[in-house]
Amino acid sequence: MDARNPWRSRRSSDTLFFLVMGGISATFILLIVLLLVADVMFTSPSEFYRALAKPEIRAALQLTLFSCTVAAILSVWVGTPLGYLLSRYSFRGRWVIDTLVDIPIVLPPLVLGLSLLILFHQPIAGWQLESVLRDGLGFPVTYRWPAVVLAQFSVACAFSVRTMRVTFDQMNPRAEEVARTLGCTRGQAFWQIALPQASRGIVTAFTIAWARALGEFGPIMVFAGTTRMRTEVLSTSVFLELSIGNLDAAVAVSLLMVMLAVVVLVVLRVLGTGLNS
Amino acid sequence: MIELKGVTVKSGSFVLPNISIQILSGEYAVLMGTSGRGKTTLLESICGLRRVAVGQVLIHGRDVTRWSPADREIGYVPQDLALFPKLSVLEHLEFALRLRKLSREVVSERTRELSEVLGIGHLLSRSIVGLSGGEAQRVALGRALSFRPSVLLLDEPLSALDESTRYEMHELLRRVKQTTGVTTLHVTHSVSEAESLADRCFWLAADGIQERPLSQIG
């Protein structure tokens, strides 16, 4: 028979559990913290402000805020109905759509950019999409700001659809069904019952889409180019500063992106919590 | 009046075969039977949430089999109540009335009347979060009755309630039956509930549905 105190043995086992689990978890947290600390230590406040004062970086910051917000709004706008349809209805070919939605997530970023470029410039039945938009509607896309938004949207929307689908999956469809017995059309049940319940999921989808758009680089470089003051966003600024050997400015812009991402995540998380309460 | 003529419902491998019943206007019928026989499926078919493969559903003599749930004018209280998480108690009572674009005075009068009958006048401004089981039941019942349906379907509405609340709800359902005259089909496992409320009792078994005299259900 074990003479040890079983209470003490169980407590030391719990301590070991937390040490092992905490130790493994800490490696990742530590890695992120060290990365940020290294960036901060590499640059100085004066270097940071000097980088921010450059007109190219200011233009890139403005375009980044604009393009990420537009891409995130479009992603939620498209992701909400698509997520709802995939969640609520079984229809022929649903698995095909489900798979197609994930393609931008798994596709290498450069390939996505190249595909967008080909789509806009490949003549289809005598029509070329870029020409139609540029000459017919006066709205050129390639190598201009709409290309930045479209490149960001292509990936961000896939994440938005996934988030909204999970949101609707977690909601009991019964409330919408009861609403229909009370006189709602399917559309009214969606607008009046499902959508208000999904408010927190919408905020999450917007956050994820915005953050994803902020980090997008490959498709933007291929489809929108990296023209300073025109199609340069912060992710391309880092690349451009690095390519001319200006490491200080590259790190300063990187820190600016980190700060932007943190501010957006915190603001939207607070907003999301508020909406849910 | 609710009339089912040879109704068959299929859902995956489950089949609810050839159901025929008739419940006259103003009658209060209970539907009993062992679990998994399709009682909920049958209610969902009557209110239009589940497609009927074969047969007809008639409400007051009109074939509504292919009608949408919104057009059937049937009050439905599901087992899990499915209250609307973002709406207040008052908004639940107003929901169907607002869809029908009734005037503010009519909506206000109807909700006042309902809240009095259901005893939820003091809850009107409350969110549904934190309501007790009995209070939530009353709100779900009020929501289903708000637009004065001629048919009411109740799916085990009292199963989650404690004994005393259940007796209060028996009283309430009897009062609703007397004041509204609504034709009711009530799914339950409780013999006492059936004895206390029902005019007629139907039993759903593997081989179909049968009417049983109330004296023999115990």
Short mmCIF file of C-alpha atoms in Angstrom, two decimals:
data_model
loop_
_atom_site.label_atom_id
_atom_site.label_comp_id
_atom_site.label_asym_id
_atom_site.label_seq_id
_atom_site.Cartn_x
_atom_site.Cartn_y
_atom_site.Cartn_z
CA MET A 1 0.00 0.00 0.00
CA ASP A 2 1.20 3.53 -0.89
CA ALA A 3 2.14 5.31 2.30
CA ARG A 4 2.24 8.76 0.65
CA ASN A 5 -0.48 11.28 1.33
CA PRO A 6 -2.85 10.94 -1.68
CA TRP A 7 -3.94 14.62 -1.36
CA ARG A 8 -0.33 15.82 -1.65
CA SER A 9 0.35 13.44 -4.53
CA ARG A 10 -2.67 14.73 -6.47
CA ARG A 11 -1.65 18.34 -5.83
CA SER A 12 1.87 17.79 -7.11
CA SER A 13 0.41 16.05 -10.17
CA ASP A 14 -1.75 19.15 -10.83
CA THR A 15 1.31 21.39 -10.45
CA LEU A 16 3.16 19.25 -12.99
CA PHE A 17 0.16 19.49 -15.33
CA PHE A 18 0.19 23.29 -15.23
CA LEU A 19 3.99 23.41 -15.58
CA VAL A 20 3.98 21.21 -18.68
CA MET A 21 0.93 22.84 -20.34
CA GLY A 22 2.06 26.36 -19.38
CA GLY A 23 5.63 25.67 -20.47
CA ILE A 24 4.60 24.49 -23.93
CA SER A 25 2.13 27.39 -24.33
CA ALA A 26 4.72 29.91 -23.17
CA THR A 27 7.09 29.10 -26.04
CA PHE A 28 4.70 30.58 -28.60
CA ILE A 29 3.72 33.60 -26.48
CA LEU A 30 7.42 34.22 -25.79
CA LEU A 31 8.25 34.02 -29.48
CA ILE A 32 5.67 36.73 -30.34
CA VAL A 33 6.79 38.97 -27.47
CA LEU A 34 10.46 38.56 -28.40
CA LEU A 35 9.72 39.40 -32.03
CA LEU A 36 8.01 42.64 -31.00
CA VAL A 37 10.71 43.50 -28.48
CA ALA A 38 13.42 42.91 -31.09
CA ASP A 39 11.63 45.27 -33.53
CA VAL A 40 11.26 47.96 -30.86
CA MET A 41 14.91 47.62 -29.84
CA PHE A 42 16.09 47.78 -33.44
CA THR A 43 14.49 51.16 -34.10
CA SER A 44 14.29 54.39 -32.13
CA PRO A 45 11.41 56.87 -31.69
CA SER A 46 13.22 59.41 -33.87
CA GLU A 47 13.67 56.83 -36.61
CA PHE A 48 10.02 55.86 -36.27
CA TYR A 49 8.81 59.47 -36.62
CA ARG A 50 11.22 60.10 -39.51
CA ALA A 51 9.76 57.12 -41.37
CA LEU A 52 6.22 58.30 -40.68
CA ALA A 53 7.04 61.78 -41.95
CA LYS A 54 7.93 60.47 -45.39
CA PRO A 55 5.12 61.38 -47.85
CA GLU A 56 5.35 57.91 -49.42
CA ILE A 57 4.73 56.20 -46.08
CA ARG A 58 1.89 58.61 -45.24
CA ALA A 59 0.25 57.87 -48.60
CA ALA A 60 0.73 54.14 -48.02
CA LEU A 61 -0.84 54.46 -44.55
CA GLN A 62 -3.86 56.27 -45.96
CA LEU A 63 -4.32 53.74 -48.75
CA THR A 64 -3.90 50.87 -46.28
CA LEU A 65 -6.59 52.21 -43.93
CA PHE A 66 -8.92 52.85 -46.86
CA SER A 67 -8.34 49.60 -48.76
CA CYS A 68 -8.47 47.35 -45.69
CA THR A 69 -11.73 48.94 -44.53
CA VAL A 70 -13.35 48.67 -47.97
CA ALA A 71 -12.12 45.08 -48.39
CA ALA A 72 -13.41 44.14 -44.91
CA ILE A 73 -16.83 45.75 -45.51
CA LEU A 74 -17.14 43.94 -48.86
CA SER A 75 -16.01 40.68 -47.24
CA VAL A 76 -18.70 40.88 -44.55
CA TRP A 77 -21.26 42.00 -47.14
CA VAL A 78 -20.57 38.88 -49.24
CA GLY A 79 -19.61 36.53 -46.38
CA THR A 80 -22.84 36.99 -44.43
CA PRO A 81 -25.33 35.75 -47.05
CA LEU A 82 -22.95 33.06 -48.33
CA GLY A 83 -22.21 31.83 -44.79
CA TYR A 84 -25.96 31.79 -44.07
CA LEU A 85 -26.83 29.81 -47.20
CA LEU A 86 -24.06 27.26 -46.55
CA SER A 87 -25.13 26.91 -42.93
CA ARG A 88 -28.90 26.71 -43.32
CA TYR A 89 -29.60 24.93 -46.59
CA SER A 90 -28.63 21.57 -48.05
CA PHE A 91 -28.58 21.84 -51.80
CA ARG A 92 -27.03 20.00 -54.68
CA GLY A 93 -23.42 21.07 -55.14
CA ARG A 94 -23.04 22.60 -51.68
CA TRP A 95 -19.76 20.77 -51.15
CA VAL A 96 -18.41 22.23 -54.40
CA ILE A 97 -19.15 25.78 -53.19
CA ASP A 98 -17.76 24.93 -49.77
CA THR A 99 -14.50 23.81 -51.39
CA LEU A 100 -14.33 26.78 -53.79
CA VAL A 101 -14.61 29.20 -50.85
CA ASP A 102 -11.46 27.75 -49.32
CA ILE A 103 -9.37 28.02 -52.49
CA PRO A 104 -8.14 31.61 -51.84
CA ILE A 105 -7.00 30.46 -48.38
CA VAL A 106 -4.89 27.57 -49.65
CA LEU A 107 -3.73 29.14 -52.92
CA PRO A 108 -0.16 30.55 -52.81
CA PRO A 109 -0.53 34.38 -52.65
CA LEU A 110 1.50 35.01 -55.80
CA VAL A 111 -0.64 32.52 -57.73
CA LEU A 112 -3.79 34.36 -56.58
CA GLY A 113 -2.33 37.66 -57.80
CA LEU A 114 -1.34 36.10 -61.09
CA SER A 115 -4.81 34.59 -61.50
CA LEU A 116 -6.41 38.00 -60.92
CA LEU A 117 -4.08 39.54 -63.50
CA ILE A 118 -4.95 36.84 -66.03
CA LEU A 119 -8.69 37.16 -65.33
CA PHE A 120 -8.65 40.88 -66.06
CA HIS A 121 -6.50 40.66 -69.18
CA GLN A 122 -7.48 37.35 -70.80
CA PRO A 123 -9.85 37.94 -73.72
CA ILE A 124 -13.05 35.93 -73.16
CA ALA A 125 -15.40 35.73 -76.17
CA GLY A 126 -13.80 38.88 -77.56
CA TRP A 127 -14.16 40.79 -74.28
CA GLN A 128 -11.41 41.74 -71.91
CA LEU A 129 -12.60 42.57 -68.39
CA GLU A 130 -10.02 45.31 -67.83
CA SER A 131 -10.90 47.00 -71.14
CA VAL A 132 -14.63 46.83 -70.43
CA LEU A 133 -14.17 48.41 -66.99
CA ARG A 134 -11.61 50.99 -68.14
CA ASP A 135 -13.15 52.06 -71.47
CA GLY A 136 -16.81 51.28 -70.81
CA LEU A 137 -17.17 52.44 -67.21
CA GLY A 138 -14.11 54.63 -66.80
CA PHE A 139 -12.98 52.46 -63.90
CA PRO A 140 -9.52 50.98 -64.53
CA VAL A 141 -8.54 48.32 -62.03
CA THR A 142 -5.14 46.72 -62.70
CA TYR A 143 -2.17 48.56 -61.16
CA ARG A 144 -4.50 51.01 -59.42
CA TRP A 145 -6.12 51.20 -55.99
CA PRO A 146 -9.17 49.03 -56.94
CA ALA A 147 -6.68 46.23 -57.64
CA VAL A 148 -5.34 46.59 -54.08
CA VAL A 149 -8.87 46.30 -52.66
CA LEU A 150 -9.76 43.35 -54.93
CA ALA A 151 -6.55 41.48 -54.06
CA GLN A 152 -7.21 41.99 -50.33
CA PHE A 153 -10.89 41.13 -50.72
CA SER A 154 -10.17 37.84 -52.54
CA VAL A 155 -8.46 36.36 -49.49
CA ALA A 156 -10.24 38.27 -46.69
CA CYS A 157 -13.67 37.25 -47.99
CA ALA A 158 -12.84 33.54 -47.71
CA PHE A 159 -12.09 34.05 -44.00
CA SER A 160 -15.25 36.11 -43.59
CA VAL A 161 -17.40 33.36 -45.16
CA ARG A 162 -15.86 30.76 -42.85
CA THR A 163 -16.46 32.95 -39.76
CA MET A 164 -20.05 33.72 -40.70
CA ARG A 165 -20.78 30.09 -41.46
CA VAL A 166 -19.56 29.03 -38.02
CA THR A 167 -21.59 31.89 -36.48
CA PHE A 168 -24.82 30.70 -38.13
CA ASP A 169 -23.99 27.03 -37.43
CA GLN A 170 -23.86 27.85 -33.73
CA MET A 171 -27.26 29.59 -33.80
CA ASN A 172 -30.39 27.50 -33.34
CA PRO A 173 -32.35 27.73 -36.63
CA ARG A 174 -35.55 27.09 -34.69
CA ALA A 175 -36.03 30.80 -33.89
CA GLU A 176 -36.08 31.61 -37.62
CA GLU A 177 -38.53 28.76 -38.22
CA VAL A 178 -40.87 30.04 -35.52
CA ALA A 179 -40.61 33.52 -37.04
CA ARG A 180 -41.83 32.04 -40.31
CA THR A 181 -44.89 30.54 -38.60
CA LEU A 182 -45.59 34.03 -37.21
CA GLY A 183 -45.75 35.48 -40.72
CA CYS A 184 -42.15 36.14 -41.76
CA THR A 185 -40.86 35.41 -45.22
CA ARG A 186 -37.44 33.73 -45.30
CA GLY A 187 -35.92 37.16 -45.95
CA GLN A 188 -37.68 38.76 -42.98
CA ALA A 189 -36.63 35.87 -40.72
CA PHE A 190 -33.03 36.45 -41.85
CA TRP A 191 -33.09 40.23 -41.35
CA GLN A 192 -35.14 40.40 -38.18
CA ILE A 193 -34.08 37.26 -36.30
CA ALA A 194 -30.85 35.73 -37.65
CA LEU A 195 -28.87 38.88 -38.40
CA PRO A 196 -29.28 40.60 -35.00
CA GLN A 197 -28.17 37.38 -33.32
CA ALA A 198 -25.12 37.22 -35.58
CA SER A 199 -23.90 40.72 -34.63
CA ARG A 200 -20.89 39.46 -32.73
CA GLY A 201 -19.96 37.09 -35.55
CA ILE A 202 -20.18 39.99 -38.01
CA VAL A 203 -17.77 42.04 -35.88
CA THR A 204 -15.42 39.05 -35.68
CA ALA A 205 -15.64 38.48 -39.44
CA PHE A 206 -14.89 42.18 -40.05
CA THR A 207 -11.91 42.05 -37.68
CA ILE A 208 -10.44 38.94 -39.26
CA ALA A 209 -11.03 40.30 -42.79
CA TRP A 210 -9.42 43.66 -41.88
CA ALA A 211 -6.39 42.03 -40.26
CA ARG A 212 -6.02 39.61 -43.15
CA ALA A 213 -6.23 42.49 -45.67
CA LEU A 214 -3.58 44.42 -43.70
CA GLY A 215 -1.12 41.56 -44.02
CA GLU A 216 -1.81 40.85 -47.71
CA PHE A 217 1.26 41.30 -49.89
CA GLY A 218 1.76 38.75 -52.70
CA PRO A 219 -1.46 39.31 -54.70
CA ILE A 220 -1.14 43.10 -54.28
CA MET A 221 2.41 43.09 -55.63
CA VAL A 222 1.42 41.10 -58.72
CA PHE A 223 -2.03 42.58 -59.44
CA ALA A 224 -1.69 46.17 -58.22
CA GLY A 225 2.06 46.66 -58.46
CA THR A 226 4.17 48.58 -55.96
CA THR A 227 4.04 52.09 -57.40
CA ARG A 228 4.91 54.60 -54.71
CA MET A 229 2.17 57.13 -53.91
CA ARG A 230 -0.29 55.13 -56.02
CA THR A 231 -0.65 51.46 -55.11
CA GLU A 232 1.73 51.28 -52.17
CA VAL A 233 0.25 49.92 -48.96
CA LEU A 234 2.16 49.38 -45.72
CA SER A 235 2.98 45.72 -46.47
CA THR A 236 4.51 46.76 -49.80
CA SER A 237 6.27 49.69 -48.06
CA VAL A 238 8.19 47.21 -45.93
CA PHE A 239 9.22 45.37 -49.09
CA LEU A 240 10.17 48.59 -50.95
CA GLU A 241 12.19 49.98 -48.02
CA LEU A 242 13.95 46.62 -47.64
CA SER A 243 14.72 46.45 -51.36
CA ILE A 244 16.53 49.83 -51.24
CA GLY A 245 18.41 48.73 -48.11
CA ASN A 246 16.56 51.02 -45.75
CA LEU A 247 16.15 48.54 -42.91
CA ASP A 248 15.34 51.20 -40.29
CA ALA A 249 12.35 52.48 -42.23
CA ALA A 250 11.20 48.90 -42.96
CA VAL A 251 11.21 48.10 -39.25
CA ALA A 252 9.46 51.39 -38.40
CA VAL A 253 6.68 50.61 -40.90
CA SER A 254 6.45 47.07 -39.50
CA LEU A 255 5.95 48.48 -36.01
CA LEU A 256 3.31 50.83 -37.34
CA MET A 257 1.48 47.82 -38.81
CA VAL A 258 1.72 45.99 -35.48
CA MET A 259 0.25 49.01 -33.70
CA LEU A 260 -2.54 49.33 -36.26
CA ALA A 261 -3.41 45.66 -35.96
CA VAL A 262 -3.48 45.83 -32.15
CA VAL A 263 -5.65 48.98 -32.13
CA VAL A 264 -8.14 47.46 -34.59
CA LEU A 265 -8.28 44.15 -32.71
CA VAL A 266 -8.82 45.86 -29.34
CA VAL A 267 -11.43 48.34 -30.62
CA LEU A 268 -13.42 45.67 -32.42
CA ARG A 269 -13.16 43.22 -29.55
CA VAL A 270 -14.54 45.84 -27.16
CA LEU A 271 -17.24 46.67 -29.70
CA GLY A 272 -18.02 42.97 -30.13
CA THR A 273 -18.33 42.45 -26.39
CA GLY A 274 -20.60 45.49 -26.16
CA LEU A 275 -22.82 44.18 -28.91
CA ASN A 276 -23.12 40.87 -27.21
CA SER A 277 -24.04 42.20 -23.79
CA MET B 1 -60.36 22.44 -37.78
CA ILE B 2 -57.19 20.44 -38.41
CA GLU B 3 -57.45 17.56 -40.85
CA LEU B 4 -54.68 15.28 -42.05
CA LYS B 5 -55.47 12.98 -44.97
CA GLY B 6 -52.98 10.15 -45.52
CA VAL B 7 -50.02 12.35 -44.60
CA THR B 8 -46.59 10.75 -45.08
CA VAL B 9 -43.43 12.61 -44.09
CA LYS B 10 -39.93 11.42 -44.99
CA SER B 11 -36.75 12.67 -43.38
CA GLY B 12 -33.64 10.70 -44.31
CA SER B 13 -34.31 7.11 -43.29
CA PHE B 14 -37.19 8.13 -40.99
CA VAL B 15 -40.70 7.78 -42.38
CA LEU B 16 -43.91 8.92 -40.70
CA PRO B 17 -46.43 6.90 -42.68
CA ASN B 18 -50.02 7.54 -43.69
CA ILE B 19 -51.40 9.70 -40.87
CA SER B 20 -55.06 10.64 -40.94
CA ILE B 21 -56.77 12.57 -38.14
CA GLN B 22 -59.48 15.18 -37.79
CA ILE B 23 -59.66 17.66 -34.92
CA LEU B 24 -62.81 19.78 -34.94
CA SER B 25 -62.88 23.54 -34.42
CA GLY B 26 -62.43 24.51 -30.79
CA GLU B 27 -61.31 21.04 -29.70
CA TYR B 28 -58.25 20.51 -27.52
CA ALA B 29 -56.47 17.34 -28.64
CA VAL B 30 -53.37 15.80 -27.17
CA LEU B 31 -50.93 13.68 -29.13
CA MET B 32 -49.07 11.04 -27.17
CA GLY B 33 -46.70 8.20 -28.02
CA THR B 34 -43.25 6.91 -27.26
CA SER B 35 -40.21 9.01 -28.12
CA GLY B 36 -38.90 8.97 -31.67
CA ARG B 37 -42.24 8.14 -33.27
CA GLY B 38 -42.47 11.52 -35.04
CA LYS B 39 -44.78 13.65 -32.90
CA THR B 40 -42.67 16.76 -33.43
CA THR B 41 -42.33 15.92 -37.13
CA LEU B 42 -46.11 15.78 -37.39
CA LEU B 43 -46.52 19.22 -35.75
CA GLU B 44 -43.84 20.66 -38.04
CA SER B 45 -45.67 19.25 -41.06
CA ILE B 46 -48.92 20.87 -39.97
CA CYS B 47 -47.33 24.30 -39.54
CA GLY B 48 -45.37 23.99 -42.79
CA LEU B 49 -41.81 23.64 -41.52
CA ARG B 50 -41.49 20.13 -42.93
CA ARG B 51 -42.46 19.01 -46.41
CA VAL B 52 -45.26 16.49 -46.69
CA ALA B 53 -44.27 13.77 -49.19
CA VAL B 54 -47.77 12.34 -49.68
CA GLY B 55 -51.22 13.37 -48.47
CA GLN B 56 -52.96 16.60 -47.52
CA VAL B 57 -53.00 19.01 -44.59
CA LEU B 58 -56.29 20.89 -44.31
CA ILE B 59 -56.96 23.82 -42.01
CA HIS B 60 -60.65 24.73 -41.80
CA GLY B 61 -61.25 22.72 -44.95
CA ARG B 62 -58.57 24.51 -47.00
CA ASP B 63 -55.71 22.46 -48.41
CA VAL B 64 -52.57 24.20 -47.09
CA THR B 65 -50.16 21.35 -47.88
CA ARG B 66 -48.03 23.47 -50.22
CA TRP B 67 -48.51 26.78 -48.39
CA SER B 68 -45.59 28.50 -46.70
CA PRO B 69 -45.64 28.56 -42.87
CA ALA B 70 -46.25 32.33 -42.98
CA ASP B 71 -49.55 31.90 -44.84
CA ARG B 72 -51.02 29.16 -42.64
CA GLU B 73 -51.85 31.39 -39.65
CA ILE B 74 -50.94 28.66 -37.15
CA GLY B 75 -49.60 29.43 -33.69
CA TYR B 76 -46.63 27.19 -32.84
CA VAL B 77 -44.79 26.71 -29.56
CA PRO B 78 -41.78 24.40 -30.08
CA GLN B 79 -40.36 22.28 -27.29
CA ASP B 80 -37.28 24.50 -26.87
CA LEU B 81 -39.51 27.62 -27.15
CA ALA B 82 -36.99 29.27 -29.52
CA LEU B 83 -37.53 32.75 -28.09
CA PHE B 84 -35.78 35.52 -30.02
CA PRO B 85 -32.59 36.36 -28.07
CA LYS B 86 -32.40 40.01 -29.12
CA LEU B 87 -36.05 40.92 -28.48
CA SER B 88 -37.73 41.99 -25.24
CA VAL B 89 -40.85 40.28 -23.89
CA LEU B 90 -43.04 43.07 -25.30
CA GLU B 91 -41.34 42.79 -28.71
CA HIS B 92 -42.16 39.06 -28.73
CA LEU B 93 -45.84 39.83 -28.26
CA GLU B 94 -45.72 42.57 -30.91
CA PHE B 95 -43.67 40.64 -33.47
CA ALA B 96 -46.45 38.96 -35.49
CA LEU B 97 -48.72 42.02 -35.17
CA ARG B 98 -46.07 44.34 -36.60
CA LEU B 99 -45.54 41.94 -39.51
CA ARG B 100 -49.25 42.35 -40.25
CA LYS B 101 -48.78 46.14 -40.24
CA LEU B 102 -51.52 46.72 -37.68
CA SER B 103 -51.95 50.20 -36.22
CA ARG B 104 -50.07 51.15 -33.07
CA GLU B 105 -53.32 51.30 -31.08
CA VAL B 106 -54.37 47.80 -32.14
CA VAL B 107 -50.90 46.40 -31.33
CA SER B 108 -50.88 48.12 -27.96
CA GLU B 109 -54.39 46.91 -27.07
CA ARG B 110 -53.63 43.33 -28.12
CA THR B 111 -50.36 43.14 -26.18
CA ARG B 112 -52.05 44.61 -23.07
CA GLU B 113 -54.83 42.03 -23.36
CA LEU B 114 -52.37 39.16 -23.88
CA SER B 115 -50.07 40.18 -21.05
CA GLU B 116 -53.10 40.29 -18.72
CA VAL B 117 -54.32 36.82 -19.73
CA LEU B 118 -50.80 35.37 -19.46
CA GLY B 119 -49.84 37.26 -16.31
CA ILE B 120 -46.66 38.73 -17.80
CA GLY B 121 -47.54 42.43 -17.59
CA HIS B 122 -44.66 43.04 -15.17
CA LEU B 123 -42.14 41.44 -17.57
CA LEU B 124 -42.87 43.42 -20.72
CA SER B 125 -39.73 45.57 -20.70
CA ARG B 126 -37.47 42.66 -19.74
CA SER B 127 -35.05 40.90 -22.04
CA ILE B 128 -35.76 37.17 -22.35
CA VAL B 129 -32.42 36.44 -20.72
CA GLY B 130 -33.00 35.40 -17.12
CA LEU B 131 -36.71 34.58 -17.43
CA SER B 132 -37.78 31.55 -15.40
CA GLY B 133 -39.03 28.43 -17.22
CA GLY B 134 -42.67 29.32 -16.56
CA GLU B 135 -42.21 32.94 -17.62
CA ALA B 136 -40.47 31.90 -20.84
CA GLN B 137 -43.34 29.48 -21.55
CA ARG B 138 -45.88 32.27 -21.13
CA VAL B 139 -43.93 34.52 -23.48
CA ALA B 140 -43.72 31.76 -26.12
CA LEU B 141 -47.44 31.11 -25.74
CA GLY B 142 -48.20 34.83 -25.99
CA ARG B 143 -46.09 35.14 -29.13
CA ALA B 144 -47.95 32.20 -30.72
CA LEU B 145 -51.40 33.55 -29.76
CA SER B 146 -50.73 37.21 -30.53
CA PHE B 147 -52.12 37.18 -34.08
CA ARG B 148 -55.25 35.26 -33.02
CA PRO B 149 -54.52 32.03 -34.91
CA SER B 150 -57.39 29.61 -35.27
CA VAL B 151 -55.03 26.68 -34.69
CA LEU B 152 -52.42 26.29 -31.96
CA LEU B 153 -49.70 23.62 -31.91
CA LEU B 154 -47.87 22.96 -28.64
CA ASP B 155 -44.84 20.66 -28.54
CA GLU B 156 -44.33 19.37 -24.99
CA PRO B 157 -44.73 22.89 -23.65
CA LEU B 158 -44.67 21.97 -19.98
CA SER B 159 -42.05 19.23 -19.90
CA ALA B 160 -39.27 21.40 -18.45
CA LEU B 161 -41.37 22.99 -15.70
CA ASP B 162 -41.53 22.16 -12.00
CA GLU B 163 -44.74 20.68 -10.62
CA SER B 164 -46.36 23.85 -9.24
CA THR B 165 -45.56 25.89 -12.36
CA ARG B 166 -46.97 23.07 -14.46
CA TYR B 167 -50.31 23.23 -12.63
CA GLU B 168 -50.35 27.01 -13.10
CA MET B 169 -49.77 26.46 -16.81
CA HIS B 170 -52.60 23.88 -16.93
CA GLU B 171 -54.88 26.59 -15.55
CA LEU B 172 -53.57 29.08 -18.08
CA LEU B 173 -54.03 26.71 -21.04
CA ARG B 174 -57.59 25.97 -19.91
CA ARG B 175 -58.25 29.73 -19.72
CA VAL B 176 -56.79 30.22 -23.20
CA LYS B 177 -58.98 27.42 -24.52
CA GLN B 178 -62.10 28.97 -23.01
CA THR B 179 -61.40 32.57 -23.99
CA THR B 180 -60.03 32.02 -27.51
CA GLY B 181 -61.69 28.80 -28.65
CA VAL B 182 -58.50 28.02 -30.57
CA THR B 183 -58.25 24.50 -32.01
CA THR B 184 -55.26 22.97 -30.23
CA LEU B 185 -52.98 20.00 -30.82
CA HIS B 186 -50.73 19.47 -27.82
CA VAL B 187 -47.89 16.92 -27.79
CA THR B 188 -47.19 15.48 -24.37
CA HIS B 189 -45.89 12.45 -22.51
CA SER B 190 -47.85 13.34 -19.37
CA VAL B 191 -51.06 11.47 -18.67
CA SER B 192 -52.09 14.04 -16.05
CA GLU B 193 -51.64 16.83 -18.60
CA ALA B 194 -53.82 14.94 -21.07
CA GLU B 195 -56.49 14.24 -18.46
CA SER B 196 -56.44 17.82 -17.24
CA LEU B 197 -56.66 19.55 -20.62
CA ALA B 198 -57.75 17.30 -23.46
CA ASP B 199 -61.08 16.78 -25.17
CA ARG B 200 -59.53 14.04 -27.27
CA CYS B 201 -56.37 11.96 -27.24
CA PHE B 202 -54.40 10.52 -30.16
CA TRP B 203 -51.67 7.91 -29.81
CA LEU B 204 -48.83 7.75 -32.34
CA ALA B 205 -47.31 4.27 -32.70
CA ALA B 206 -45.10 2.50 -35.23
CA ASP B 207 -48.14 1.29 -37.16
CA GLY B 208 -49.82 4.69 -37.35
CA ILE B 209 -52.05 6.98 -35.32
CA GLN B 210 -55.10 5.92 -33.28
CA GLU B 211 -57.60 7.79 -31.17
CA ARG B 212 -57.88 6.53 -27.59
CA PRO B 213 -60.65 7.27 -25.12
CA LEU B 214 -59.40 9.61 -22.38
CA SER B 215 -60.50 7.06 -19.78
CA GLN B 216 -58.00 4.52 -21.17
CA ILE B 217 -54.82 6.58 -21.43
CA GLY B 218 -53.74 6.12 -17.81
#
